[in-house]
Coordinates of C-alpha atoms in Angstrom, one line a residue:
M748 CA 28.8 9.5 -6.7
T749 CA 26.9 6.2 -7.1
T750 CA 29.4 4.4 -5.0
L751 CA 29.1 7.0 -2.2
L752 CA 25.3 6.7 -2.2
L753 CA 25.4 2.9 -2.2
A754 CA 27.9 3.0 0.7
L755 CA 25.6 5.4 2.6
L756 CA 22.6 3.1 2.1
A757 CA 24.6 0.1 3.2
A758 CA 25.7 1.9 6.3
F759 CA 22.1 2.8 7.2
L760 CA 20.9 -0.7 6.6
Y761 CA 23.7 -2.2 8.7
S762 CA 22.9 0.3 11.5
L763 CA 19.2 -0.6 11.3
S764 CA 20.2 -4.3 11.6
Q765 CA 22.4 -3.6 14.7
V766 CA 19.6 -1.7 16.4
S767 CA 17.0 -4.4 15.6
T768 CA 19.5 -7.1 16.9
R769 CA 19.6 -5.2 20.2
R770 CA 15.8 -5.3 20.4
A771 CA 15.8 -9.1 19.7
L772 CA 18.4 -9.6 22.4
D773 CA 15.8 -8.3 25.0
H774 CA 14.0 -11.6 24.6
N775 CA 16.6 -14.1 23.2
P776 CA 20.2 -15.3 23.8
P777 CA 22.9 -14.1 21.4
L778 CA 23.3 -17.4 19.6
T779 CA 19.6 -17.7 18.9
V780 CA 19.5 -14.2 17.5
V781 CA 22.6 -14.8 15.3
L782 CA 21.2 -18.1 13.9
G783 CA 17.8 -16.4 13.3
T784 CA 19.3 -13.4 11.5
L785 CA 21.6 -15.6 9.4
A786 CA 18.7 -17.9 8.6
M787 CA 16.8 -14.7 7.4
T788 CA 19.8 -13.3 5.5
F789 CA 20.5 -16.4 3.4
P790 CA 17.1 -16.9 1.8
T791 CA 16.7 -13.1 1.4
V792 CA 19.8 -12.9 -0.8
S793 CA 18.8 -16.1 -2.6
S794 CA 15.4 -14.6 -3.4
M795 CA 17.0 -11.4 -4.7
M796 CA 19.2 -13.4 -7.0
L797 CA 16.2 -15.3 -8.4
A798 CA 14.1 -12.2 -8.7
L799 CA 16.9 -10.2 -10.4
G800 CA 17.8 -13.0 -12.7
G801 CA 21.1 -13.8 -11.2
N802 CA 23.3 -16.1 -13.3
W803 CA 24.9 -17.7 -10.3
A804 CA 28.3 -16.9 -11.8
W805 CA 30.5 -19.2 -9.7
P806 CA 33.9 -17.7 -9.3
A807 CA 37.2 -19.5 -9.9
L808 CA 38.7 -21.4 -6.9
P809 CA 40.7 -18.5 -5.6
G810 CA 37.7 -16.2 -5.6
L811 CA 35.5 -18.9 -4.0
V812 CA 38.0 -19.4 -1.2
V813 CA 38.3 -15.6 -0.5
L814 CA 34.5 -15.1 -0.4
V815 CA 33.9 -18.1 1.8
L816 CA 36.6 -16.9 4.2
A817 CA 35.0 -13.4 4.1
G818 CA 31.7 -14.9 5.1
L819 CA 33.2 -17.0 7.9
V820 CA 34.9 -13.9 9.4
A821 CA 31.9 -11.7 8.9
P822 CA 29.0 -12.1 9.3
G823 CA 29.9 -15.5 10.7
T824 CA 32.2 -14.8 13.6
A825 CA 31.7 -11.0 13.7
R826 CA 28.0 -11.2 14.1
L827 CA 28.2 -13.4 17.2
L828 CA 30.8 -11.2 18.8
G829 CA 28.8 -8.2 17.9
A830 CA 25.6 -9.7 19.4
V831 CA 27.4 -10.4 22.7
G832 CA 28.7 -6.8 22.8
L833 CA 25.2 -5.4 22.0
R834 CA 23.7 -7.5 24.8
D835 CA 26.3 -6.5 27.4
F836 CA 26.8 -2.8 26.6
G837 CA 24.0 -1.7 24.3
P838 CA 24.4 -0.2 20.8
L839 CA 25.4 3.3 22.0
V840 CA 28.7 1.8 23.4
A841 CA 29.2 -1.4 21.4
V842 CA 28.8 0.0 17.9
P843 CA 31.3 2.8 18.4
Y844 CA 33.8 0.4 19.8
Q845 CA 33.3 -1.8 16.8
F846 CA 33.9 0.9 14.3
G847 CA 36.2 3.1 16.3
T848 CA 38.8 0.4 17.0
R849 CA 39.0 -0.8 13.4
P850 CA 41.1 2.0 12.1
I851 CA 43.6 1.6 14.9
I852 CA 44.1 -2.0 14.0
A853 CA 44.4 -1.1 10.3
L854 CA 47.0 1.6 11.1
V855 CA 49.1 -0.7 13.2
A856 CA 48.9 -3.4 10.6
G857 CA 49.9 -1.0 7.9
L858 CA 52.9 0.2 9.9
V859 CA 54.1 -3.3 10.9
L860 CA 53.4 -5.2 7.8
F861 CA 53.5 -2.7 4.9
N862 CA 55.8 0.1 6.2
E863 CA 53.1 2.7 5.5
E864 CA 53.7 6.3 6.2
V865 CA 52.5 8.0 9.3
T866 CA 51.0 11.3 8.1
P867 CA 49.8 14.2 10.2
W868 CA 46.2 13.4 9.2
R869 CA 46.5 9.9 10.5
I870 CA 48.0 11.1 13.8
L871 CA 45.0 13.5 14.2
A872 CA 42.6 10.7 13.3
L873 CA 44.2 8.4 15.9
A874 CA 44.1 11.1 18.6
A875 CA 40.4 11.7 17.9
I876 CA 39.7 8.0 18.2
V877 CA 41.6 7.7 21.5
V878 CA 39.9 10.8 22.9
G879 CA 36.5 9.5 21.7
L880 CA 37.1 6.2 23.4
F881 CA 37.9 7.9 26.6
W882 CA 34.8 10.2 26.5
L883 CA 32.6 7.3 25.5
T884 CA 33.8 5.1 28.4
S885 CA 33.7 7.9 30.9
G886 CA 30.1 8.7 29.9
Y887 CA 29.1 5.1 30.1
K888 CA 30.7 4.8 33.6
S889 CA 28.9 7.9 34.8
E890 CA 25.5 6.5 33.7
I891 CA 25.6 3.1 35.3
S892 CA 26.5 2.2 38.9
D893 CA 29.4 -0.2 39.5
E894 CA 27.0 -3.0 40.7
K895 CA 25.0 -3.0 37.4
R896 CA 27.8 -2.2 35.0
P897 CA 29.2 -5.1 32.9
D898 CA 32.9 -5.9 33.3
Q899 CA 34.7 -3.3 31.2
S900 CA 37.3 -5.8 30.3
R901 CA 34.7 -7.4 28.1
L902 CA 34.8 -4.4 25.8
W903 CA 37.3 -6.4 23.8
I904 CA 34.3 -8.3 22.4
P905 CA 32.8 -5.5 20.3
A906 CA 36.3 -4.3 19.5
M907 CA 37.2 -7.8 18.0
A908 CA 33.9 -7.8 16.2
G909 CA 35.1 -4.6 14.5
V910 CA 38.4 -6.2 13.6
A911 CA 36.6 -9.1 12.0
Y912 CA 34.4 -6.8 10.0
A913 CA 37.5 -4.9 8.8
I914 CA 39.2 -8.1 7.7
S915 CA 36.0 -9.3 5.9
E916 CA 35.7 -6.0 4.1
I917 CA 39.2 -6.4 2.6
L918 CA 38.4 -10.0 1.6
R919 CA 35.1 -9.0 0.1
K920 CA 36.8 -6.3 -2.1
A921 CA 39.3 -8.9 -3.3
G922 CA 36.6 -11.6 -3.9
V923 CA 34.1 -9.4 -5.7
S924 CA 36.6 -9.1 -8.6
Y925 CA 36.0 -12.7 -9.4
T926 CA 32.2 -12.6 -9.8
D927 CA 29.1 -10.3 -9.6
S928 CA 28.1 -8.6 -6.4
L929 CA 24.9 -10.8 -5.8
T930 CA 26.8 -14.1 -6.1
A931 CA 29.5 -12.7 -3.9
A932 CA 27.0 -11.7 -1.2
W933 CA 25.2 -15.1 -1.5
L934 CA 28.5 -17.0 -1.0
A935 CA 29.5 -14.9 2.0
G936 CA 26.1 -15.3 3.6
A937 CA 25.8 -19.0 2.9
S938 CA 29.2 -19.8 4.3
A939 CA 28.4 -17.9 7.5
F940 CA 25.1 -19.6 7.9
I941 CA 26.5 -23.1 7.3
L942 CA 29.5 -22.4 9.7
V943 CA 27.3 -21.2 12.6
T944 CA 24.7 -24.0 12.1
I945 CA 27.2 -26.8 11.9
S946 CA 29.2 -25.5 14.9
T947 CA 26.0 -25.3 16.9
I948 CA 25.0 -28.9 16.0
L949 CA 28.4 -30.4 16.7
M950 CA 29.0 -28.6 20.0
P951 CA 26.6 -29.7 22.8
G952 CA 27.4 -26.6 24.9
Q953 CA 26.4 -24.3 22.1
R954 CA 23.2 -26.3 21.3
A955 CA 22.1 -25.8 24.9
R956 CA 22.2 -22.0 24.4
V957 CA 19.8 -22.1 21.5
E958 CA 16.1 -21.5 22.3
I959 CA 12.9 -21.2 20.3
P960 CA 13.0 -17.6 19.3
R961 CA 10.7 -15.0 20.8
E962 CA 9.8 -11.6 19.3
W963 CA 10.5 -12.9 15.8
R964 CA 9.8 -9.6 14.1
W965 CA 13.1 -8.1 15.4
I966 CA 15.1 -11.1 14.2
L967 CA 13.5 -11.0 10.8
F968 CA 13.9 -7.3 10.6
S969 CA 17.6 -7.5 11.5
G970 CA 18.3 -10.3 9.1
G971 CA 16.5 -8.7 6.3
A972 CA 18.2 -5.4 6.7
A973 CA 21.6 -7.1 7.0
A974 CA 20.9 -9.1 3.8
L975 CA 20.0 -5.9 1.8
A976 CA 23.1 -4.1 3.3
Q977 CA 25.3 -7.0 2.2
V978 CA 24.1 -6.9 -1.4
V979 CA 24.4 -3.1 -1.5
M980 CA 27.9 -3.1 0.0
F981 CA 29.1 -5.7 -2.5
T982 CA 27.6 -3.6 -5.3
A983 CA 29.4 -0.5 -4.0
L984 CA 32.7 -2.4 -3.7
A985 CA 32.3 -3.8 -7.2
G986 CA 31.9 -0.4 -8.7
G987 CA 34.1 1.7 -6.5
D988 CA 37.2 1.9 -4.3
I989 CA 37.4 0.6 -0.8
T990 CA 38.9 4.0 0.2
V991 CA 35.5 5.5 -0.6
V992 CA 33.3 2.7 0.9
S993 CA 35.3 2.2 4.2
P994 CA 35.1 5.9 5.5
V995 CA 31.3 5.9 4.8
M996 CA 30.8 2.6 6.6
A997 CA 32.5 4.2 9.6
L998 CA 29.5 6.6 10.0
Q999 CA 27.5 3.7 11.5
P1000 CA 28.0 4.8 15.2
M1001 CA 26.3 8.1 14.5
I1002 CA 23.5 6.5 12.5
V1003 CA 23.0 4.0 15.4
M1004 CA 22.9 6.9 17.9
L1005 CA 20.1 8.5 15.8
L1006 CA 18.1 5.3 15.4
A1007 CA 18.5 3.5 18.8
P1008 CA 16.5 5.9 21.0
G1009 CA 13.6 6.1 18.6
L1010 CA 13.4 2.3 18.5
A1011 CA 13.8 1.9 22.3
A1012 CA 17.0 0.0 21.7
A1013 CA 19.5 2.3 23.6
G1014 CA 19.6 -0.1 26.6
N1015 CA 20.1 1.3 30.1
I1016 CA 22.2 4.4 29.1
S1017 CA 21.1 7.7 27.6
L1018 CA 22.4 9.3 24.5
R1019 CA 23.5 12.4 26.3
S1020 CA 26.2 10.6 28.2
V1021 CA 28.0 9.1 25.2
W1022 CA 27.2 11.2 22.1
K1023 CA 30.3 13.3 22.4
G1024 CA 32.6 10.3 22.5
G1025 CA 30.7 8.6 19.7
L1026 CA 30.9 11.7 17.5
V1027 CA 34.6 12.2 18.0
M1028 CA 35.3 8.5 17.4
T1029 CA 33.3 8.6 14.2
F1030 CA 35.2 11.7 13.0
G1031 CA 38.5 9.9 13.7
A1032 CA 37.4 6.7 11.9
V1033 CA 36.2 8.6 8.9
L1034 CA 39.4 10.7 8.8
M1035 CA 41.5 7.6 9.0
G1036 CA 39.7 6.1 6.1
L1037 CA 40.1 9.3 4.0
S1038 CA 43.8 9.5 4.7
A1039 CA 44.4 5.9 3.4

């Protein structure tokens, strides 16, 4: 029960971070927002470790490598892809694509790499995700004219963000067995912040895309919520199974659909045009996780 409640709290905090990121993108380019949120996440987790008397229990080398890789994949790479998707399509479309395509990738990988069984429940879950994707895309197309609609081929960007988050989730579950949840969260956040910062410094083209942030409160809010979510999720993974945490995390599209309109972060589409697709995709993603 504790694992379930922690996973629900993490899903809510991550959703809040996504919606806040979309508000920050109204005034800042994606790379500026990502650097700002990572810069907020890192000291927040560090402060929590100090406040809670963390022992900085450094893991053995295998655990250290796994947790650093987890951070590089997500939030490092995934957050940048997710920010671009949020900017282009808004949270009502980008977030369902992130968390709806993840189970499809997991199913294909399981079949190809591990010879997993295709059960009727998984077939039903896959069908729900595909139908949800169709309804979501149809609703999005009906809401925005062809001239103002971003190129739909770019929907691979939020989809790949979802894949990155899924890979990181597996790595985090493996890495948290080597140390406590706070140290694991700190290592993942630190590696992501260092990666993005160094990449920005070394690549002139990326440096040119960084601006002095405006509307700081949304960047701070997003980074703080993501930091708390990261600690809570590591705690949930440390005390429970990924088969419990993963389906609950798949509820994020529905949470975002509840939060985004109230925080004026829905973008240029309305909830009524995409809620059916988002609901069906969420159902499929949760069902896929439960059938694992």
